[in-house]
Structures are given as structure tokens and as C-alpha cells.
Amino acid sequence: MPPPPARFELPDLALLGTLLIVAVIGSSQMSLMVIDAAAHITAAWLGNAWALFYDQVTGRAVSTLLAFGLAWALGGLVDMPARVFVIVAHVLYFAVPLVFFLVLRAVELQRIFSRLYLAAALVLVFFNSEQIAGMGLWMIWLAVLDHPQRSRQAKAITTIVIAPLLVFTHPAMAITCVVFAVGGFALRVLDRPFPLQLAITSAAMGVLVTAGYFASSAARKGTG
């Protein structure tokens, strides 16, 4: 199968245009300040975000740091008025789906994962959902596994890297893995084309993420 075109096609442009509109409106209106993201941004503005708030959501640390970690770091380097900082934090937050979209385009065989991801992220982005990062990591993993030209070593390394990261995004990612696997097995039973390897590995990832989540929760309780 030939590689997908590098240029942005109409579906890509439509999704990117929608993301731009969402980012402009969301940033100018400071939309995240009316949901729980206000606590994330406020903690980042005050400085020691981890001690102030982020350590209370350790189980979702990867999602939190991907969404607000750069704003937190930038706030420590550049002295900005509060209003400017809030707008910058919004812009960086809305840039996260764009980064995942571009990474997916770089690793996928077909323009399926990147478009599906950005379409889903546009639904979740105003709700400060930790699944924005979780879905991005999960789809990168799927895209690598689905690529027939990727070596077993590359697929193994991707799994080793992404599995522990998924544990610290959102517990629902384990359910997502299992539901995807069940859907894949069902399609196979119905004699529909679906890669058996993806169904099996997704089920295994669901079990692994679930075990990791409970293990990390027990460890936090033990040290808390």
C-alpha cells in the first residue's frame, strides 16, 4: 500500500479549521475558567502547581502535565499579567490535540487515526477531558501496531513506552481498549475485515492499564 499523501486534504482542512475556530473562541472567552480547568490554570499561575493541586490528581498526571505543564513551566520563566497568562494557557491547551493530530499523521498508514482522533478531541476539548491525551496516546499506539512495515521491535518499544503513560491519563482508557477489542472480535465473528492482532493486543492493553491503575492507586494510598 502506498504511503498516504503528505498534503492536507479536504477532511483534514475541515477538522483543522474547526479546531482553529474552537481555539480562538475558547481562548478569547477564557472558556476553561468556568470548569475544573480553572483550578489547573490557577495553580500553574501561582507557581508550585504540583504541591498546590496537581498532586491531588496523580492518577491523571500525564494528562494534566500535557494539558497545563507547558503553561506552568512558561509561567516560571516569563513574568506575565494574570489575564495574559490565562489566555496563553488556553492557547497551549488547545494546541495539544493539534500536536497529537500531527504525530498521528506521521506514523499512520492511512488517514484514519488522525482524522478520527481530531474529530473526537473537538467534542471533548471544552470539557477538559483527560481522555484527549489518553485517546491521542492510544491511537498512536494503534497506528504503529496497524502499520505492516513497522518492525516487531518498533511495535514492542511503542507498547513499552505508551502503556505506563496510559495508566496515568484516565481510567476510562482501559475500558476504551476493551470495548475496541470486543468490537474487533465481533466484526471477526461477523466475517468482517478487522485485524485480529489489533483486537488481541488492545484487550491485553486494557488488562495491563487496569492492573497498572489499581497498582498505582494502591501505592498512592500506601504512601498517603
Coordinates of C-alpha atoms in Angstrom, one line a residue:
M1 CA 0.0 0.0 0.0
P2 CA 1.4 3.4 -1.0
P3 CA 2.0 5.9 1.8
P4 CA -0.8 8.5 2.5
P5 CA -0.4 11.9 0.8
A6 CA 1.6 14.3 2.9
R7 CA -0.6 17.3 1.9
F8 CA -3.7 18.2 3.9
E9 CA -6.8 17.0 2.1
L10 CA -10.3 18.5 2.5
P11 CA -11.3 16.4 5.6
D12 CA -8.1 17.5 7.3
L13 CA -8.6 21.1 6.5
A14 CA -12.2 21.0 7.7
L15 CA -11.1 19.5 11.0
L16 CA -8.2 21.9 11.4
G17 CA -10.4 24.9 10.6
T18 CA -12.9 23.8 13.2
L19 CA -10.1 23.4 15.8
L20 CA -8.8 26.9 14.9
I21 CA -12.3 28.4 15.5
V22 CA -12.7 26.5 18.8
A23 CA -9.2 27.6 19.9
V24 CA -9.9 31.3 19.1
I25 CA -13.3 31.4 20.7
G26 CA -12.2 29.3 23.7
S27 CA -9.1 31.4 24.3
S28 CA -10.7 34.8 23.8
Q29 CA -13.6 33.8 26.1
M30 CA -11.4 32.0 28.6
S31 CA -13.8 29.1 28.5
L32 CA -11.8 26.8 30.7
M33 CA -12.2 29.2 33.7
V34 CA -15.8 28.1 34.2
I35 CA -14.9 24.4 34.6
D36 CA -12.5 22.5 36.8
A37 CA -9.6 23.5 34.5
A38 CA -9.7 26.8 36.3
A39 CA -8.0 25.0 39.2
H40 CA -5.3 23.7 36.9
I41 CA -4.6 27.1 35.4
T42 CA -4.7 28.9 38.7
A43 CA -2.2 26.5 40.3
A44 CA 0.1 26.9 37.3
W45 CA -0.2 30.7 37.6
L46 CA 0.6 30.7 41.3
G47 CA 3.8 28.7 40.7
N48 CA 4.1 25.5 42.6
A49 CA 1.3 23.8 40.8
W50 CA 2.2 20.3 41.9
A51 CA 2.1 21.0 45.6
L52 CA -1.0 23.2 45.2
F53 CA -3.2 21.0 43.2
Y54 CA -1.6 18.6 40.7
D55 CA -0.5 16.1 43.3
Q56 CA -4.2 15.6 44.1
V57 CA -4.8 14.1 40.6
T58 CA -1.6 12.0 40.4
G59 CA -3.5 9.2 38.7
R60 CA -4.0 11.5 35.8
A61 CA -0.6 13.2 35.9
V62 CA 0.2 12.6 32.2
S63 CA -3.0 14.2 31.0
T64 CA -2.6 17.1 33.4
L65 CA 1.0 17.8 32.5
L66 CA 0.4 17.5 28.8
A67 CA -2.5 20.0 29.0
F68 CA -1.1 22.5 31.5
G69 CA 2.5 21.6 32.2
L70 CA 3.9 23.8 29.5
A71 CA 1.9 26.8 30.8
W72 CA 3.2 26.1 34.3
A73 CA 6.8 26.0 33.0
L74 CA 6.4 29.1 30.9
G75 CA 4.9 31.0 33.9
G76 CA 8.1 30.3 35.8
L77 CA 10.3 31.6 33.0
V78 CA 8.3 34.7 31.8
D79 CA 6.6 37.2 34.1
M80 CA 3.1 37.7 32.6
P81 CA 0.0 39.5 33.8
A82 CA -2.7 37.1 35.0
R83 CA -5.0 37.8 32.1
V84 CA -2.2 37.2 29.6
F85 CA -1.2 34.0 31.3
V86 CA -4.7 32.6 31.3
I87 CA -5.0 33.3 27.5
V88 CA -1.6 31.7 26.9
A89 CA -2.6 28.7 29.0
H90 CA -5.7 28.3 26.8
V91 CA -3.8 28.5 23.6
L92 CA -1.3 25.9 24.8
Y93 CA -4.2 23.7 26.0
F94 CA -5.9 23.8 22.6
A95 CA -2.6 23.1 20.9
V96 CA -2.4 19.6 22.5
P97 CA -5.0 18.0 20.0
L98 CA -3.1 19.6 17.1
V99 CA 0.2 18.0 18.2
F100 CA -1.4 14.6 18.6
F101 CA -3.0 15.0 15.2
L102 CA 0.3 15.8 13.5
V103 CA 2.1 12.9 15.3
L104 CA -0.6 10.5 14.1
R105 CA -0.2 11.7 10.6
A106 CA 3.5 10.9 10.8
V107 CA 3.0 7.3 12.0
E108 CA -0.2 6.1 10.4
L109 CA -0.5 4.1 7.2
Q110 CA -3.9 5.6 6.3
R111 CA -5.5 8.9 7.2
I112 CA -7.9 7.1 9.6
F113 CA -6.5 7.5 13.1
S114 CA -5.5 11.2 12.8
R115 CA -8.9 12.3 11.5
L116 CA -10.9 10.1 13.9
Y117 CA -8.8 11.5 16.8
L118 CA -9.2 15.1 16.0
A119 CA -12.9 14.7 15.4
A120 CA -13.2 13.1 18.9
A121 CA -11.0 15.7 20.5
L122 CA -13.1 18.5 19.2
V123 CA -16.1 17.0 21.1
L124 CA -14.1 16.7 24.3
V125 CA -11.9 19.8 24.3
F126 CA -14.3 22.1 26.1
F127 CA -14.7 19.6 29.0
N128 CA -11.0 19.5 30.0
S129 CA -11.2 15.8 29.4
E130 CA -8.1 13.8 30.3
Q131 CA -9.1 11.5 27.5
I132 CA -7.8 14.0 25.0
A133 CA -4.3 12.9 25.9
G134 CA -5.3 9.3 26.6
M135 CA -7.0 8.9 23.2
G136 CA -4.0 10.5 21.5
L137 CA -1.5 8.1 23.0
W138 CA -3.8 5.1 22.5
M139 CA -4.3 5.9 18.8
I140 CA -0.6 6.5 18.2
W141 CA -0.1 3.0 19.7
L142 CA -2.8 1.5 17.4
A143 CA -1.4 3.3 14.4
V144 CA 2.0 1.9 14.9
L145 CA 0.7 -1.6 15.5
D146 CA -1.5 -1.4 12.5
H147 CA 1.4 -0.5 10.2
P148 CA 2.6 -3.6 8.4
Q149 CA 6.0 -2.1 7.7
R150 CA 6.8 -1.4 11.3
S151 CA 9.2 -3.9 12.8
R152 CA 8.3 -6.0 15.9
Q153 CA 11.0 -4.1 17.8
A154 CA 9.4 -0.8 17.0
K155 CA 5.9 -2.1 18.0
A156 CA 7.3 -3.5 21.2
I157 CA 9.1 -0.3 22.1
T158 CA 6.0 1.7 21.4
T159 CA 4.0 -0.5 23.7
I160 CA 6.5 -0.4 26.5
V161 CA 6.6 3.4 26.3
I162 CA 2.9 4.1 25.9
A163 CA 1.4 1.5 28.3
P164 CA 2.6 3.2 31.5
L165 CA 1.7 6.6 30.1
L166 CA -1.9 5.4 29.5
V167 CA -2.1 4.3 33.2
F168 CA -1.7 8.0 34.2
T169 CA -4.2 9.5 31.8
H170 CA -7.7 8.4 32.7
P171 CA -9.2 5.1 34.0
A172 CA -11.6 5.1 31.1
M173 CA -8.8 4.3 28.7
A174 CA -8.8 0.7 30.0
I175 CA -12.5 0.5 29.1
T176 CA -11.8 2.0 25.7
C177 CA -9.2 -0.7 25.0
V178 CA -11.6 -3.5 26.0
V179 CA -14.5 -2.1 24.0
F180 CA -12.3 -1.7 20.9
A181 CA -11.2 -5.3 21.3
V182 CA -14.7 -6.6 21.8
G183 CA -15.9 -4.7 18.7
G184 CA -13.0 -6.2 16.8
F185 CA -13.8 -9.7 17.8
A186 CA -17.4 -9.2 17.0
L187 CA -16.5 -8.0 13.5
R188 CA -14.4 -11.1 13.0
V189 CA -17.3 -13.3 14.1
L190 CA -19.5 -11.5 11.5
D191 CA -16.8 -12.2 8.9
R192 CA -16.0 -8.5 8.5
P193 CA -12.4 -7.5 7.9
F194 CA -10.7 -6.5 11.1
P195 CA -7.0 -7.2 12.1
L196 CA -7.1 -9.9 14.7
Q197 CA -3.8 -8.7 16.1
L198 CA -5.3 -5.3 17.0
A199 CA -8.2 -6.9 18.8
I200 CA -5.9 -9.2 20.9
T201 CA -3.3 -6.5 21.7
S202 CA -6.0 -4.0 22.6
A203 CA -7.6 -6.4 25.0
A204 CA -4.2 -7.1 26.5
M205 CA -3.5 -3.4 26.8
G206 CA -6.9 -2.9 28.6
V207 CA -5.9 -5.6 31.1
L208 CA -2.5 -4.0 31.5
V209 CA -3.8 -0.5 32.0
T210 CA -6.4 -1.7 34.5
A211 CA -3.7 -3.5 36.5
G212 CA -1.5 -0.5 36.4
Y213 CA -4.2 1.8 37.5
F214 CA -5.1 -0.3 40.6
A215 CA -1.4 -0.9 41.4
S216 CA -0.7 2.9 41.3
S217 CA -3.8 3.7 43.3
A218 CA -2.7 1.2 46.0
A219 CA 0.8 2.6 46.0
R220 CA -0.6 6.2 46.5
K221 CA -2.8 5.1 49.3
G222 CA 0.1 3.3 50.9
T223 CA 2.3 6.4 50.8
G224 CA -0.5 8.9 51.6

